[in-house]
């Protein structure tokens, strides 16, 4: 169990906020869902939003 810690940096909530701000609603939803699917204890590390 992870508790209140996110395995990613930035946290999933910060990643989602950045995705919505920079990519818009629909792309932000897509990127956030992809990120959340990768969230598990064996994954993690630095995962920045790509700026292309």
PDB file of C-alpha atoms in Angstrom:
ATOM      1  CA  UNK A   1       0.000   0.000   0.000  1.00  0.00           C
ATOM      2  CA  UNK A   2       1.316   3.419  -0.960  1.00  0.00           C
ATOM      3  CA  UNK A   3      -0.547   5.518   1.591  1.00  0.00           C
ATOM      4  CA  UNK A   4      -0.557   9.207   0.732  1.00  0.00           C
ATOM      5  CA  UNK A   5       2.598   9.115  -1.392  1.00  0.00           C
ATOM      6  CA  UNK A   6       2.625   9.340  -5.165  1.00  0.00           C
ATOM      7  CA  UNK A   7       5.254   7.152  -6.854  1.00  0.00           C
ATOM      8  CA  UNK A   8       5.757   9.771  -9.563  1.00  0.00           C
ATOM      9  CA  UNK A   9       7.437  13.155  -9.593  1.00  0.00           C
ATOM     10  CA  UNK A  10       5.594  15.418 -10.190  1.00  0.00           C
ATOM     11  CA  UNK A  11       2.613  13.918  -8.392  1.00  0.00           C
ATOM     12  CA  UNK A  12      -0.313  12.746 -10.498  1.00  0.00           C
ATOM     13  CA  UNK A  13      -2.429  15.709  -9.421  1.00  0.00           C
ATOM     14  CA  UNK A  14       0.259  18.213 -10.417  1.00  0.00           C
ATOM     15  CA  UNK A  15       0.790  16.359 -13.702  1.00  0.00           C
ATOM     16  CA  UNK A  16      -2.955  16.509 -14.418  1.00  0.00           C
ATOM     17  CA  UNK A  17      -3.137  20.210 -13.597  1.00  0.00           C
ATOM     18  CA  UNK A  18      -0.240  20.942 -15.947  1.00  0.00           C
ATOM     19  CA  UNK A  19      -1.735  18.744 -18.689  1.00  0.00           C
ATOM     20  CA  UNK A  20      -5.064  20.591 -18.555  1.00  0.00           C
ATOM     21  CA  UNK A  21      -3.412  24.005 -18.553  1.00  0.00           C
ATOM     22  CA  UNK A  22      -0.993  23.294 -21.390  1.00  0.00           C
ATOM     23  CA  UNK A  23      -2.879  20.807 -23.573  1.00  0.00           C
ATOM     24  CA  UNK A  24      -6.545  21.708 -23.076  1.00  0.00           C
ATOM     25  CA  UNK A  25      -9.444  19.689 -21.761  1.00  0.00           C
ATOM     26  CA  UNK A  26      -9.598  16.645 -24.058  1.00  0.00           C
ATOM     27  CA  UNK A  27      -5.858  16.072 -24.387  1.00  0.00           C
ATOM     28  CA  UNK A  28      -5.518  16.758 -20.643  1.00  0.00           C
ATOM     29  CA  UNK A  29      -8.060  14.043 -19.836  1.00  0.00           C
ATOM     30  CA  UNK A  30      -6.304  11.582 -22.136  1.00  0.00           C
ATOM     31  CA  UNK A  31      -2.841  12.271 -20.711  1.00  0.00           C
ATOM     32  CA  UNK A  32      -4.116  12.108 -17.131  1.00  0.00           C
ATOM     33  CA  UNK A  33      -5.853   8.759 -17.689  1.00  0.00           C
ATOM     34  CA  UNK A  34      -2.720   7.314 -19.302  1.00  0.00           C
ATOM     35  CA  UNK A  35      -0.659   8.498 -16.343  1.00  0.00           C
ATOM     36  CA  UNK A  36      -3.094   7.040 -13.794  1.00  0.00           C
ATOM     37  CA  UNK A  37      -3.029   3.664 -15.558  1.00  0.00           C
ATOM     38  CA  UNK A  38       0.747   3.535 -15.018  1.00  0.00           C
ATOM     39  CA  UNK A  39       0.417   4.252 -11.290  1.00  0.00           C
ATOM     40  CA  UNK A  40       1.539   1.231  -9.270  1.00  0.00           C
ATOM     41  CA  UNK A  41       4.320   0.448  -6.791  1.00  0.00           C
ATOM     42  CA  UNK A  42       6.592  -1.114  -9.449  1.00  0.00           C
ATOM     43  CA  UNK A  43       6.416   2.030 -11.616  1.00  0.00           C
ATOM     44  CA  UNK A  44       7.380   5.533 -10.666  1.00  0.00           C
ATOM     45  CA  UNK A  45      10.168   8.046 -10.868  1.00  0.00           C
ATOM     46  CA  UNK A  46      10.328  11.294 -12.762  1.00  0.00           C
ATOM     47  CA  UNK A  47       7.640  11.566 -15.434  1.00  0.00           C
ATOM     48  CA  UNK A  48       7.375  15.072 -16.835  1.00  0.00           C
ATOM     49  CA  UNK A  49       4.753  16.293 -19.286  1.00  0.00           C
ATOM     50  CA  UNK A  50       6.235  16.459 -22.771  1.00  0.00           C
ATOM     51  CA  UNK A  51       6.099  19.925 -24.324  1.00  0.00           C
ATOM     52  CA  UNK A  52       5.623  19.035 -27.994  1.00  0.00           C
TER      53      UNK A  52
END
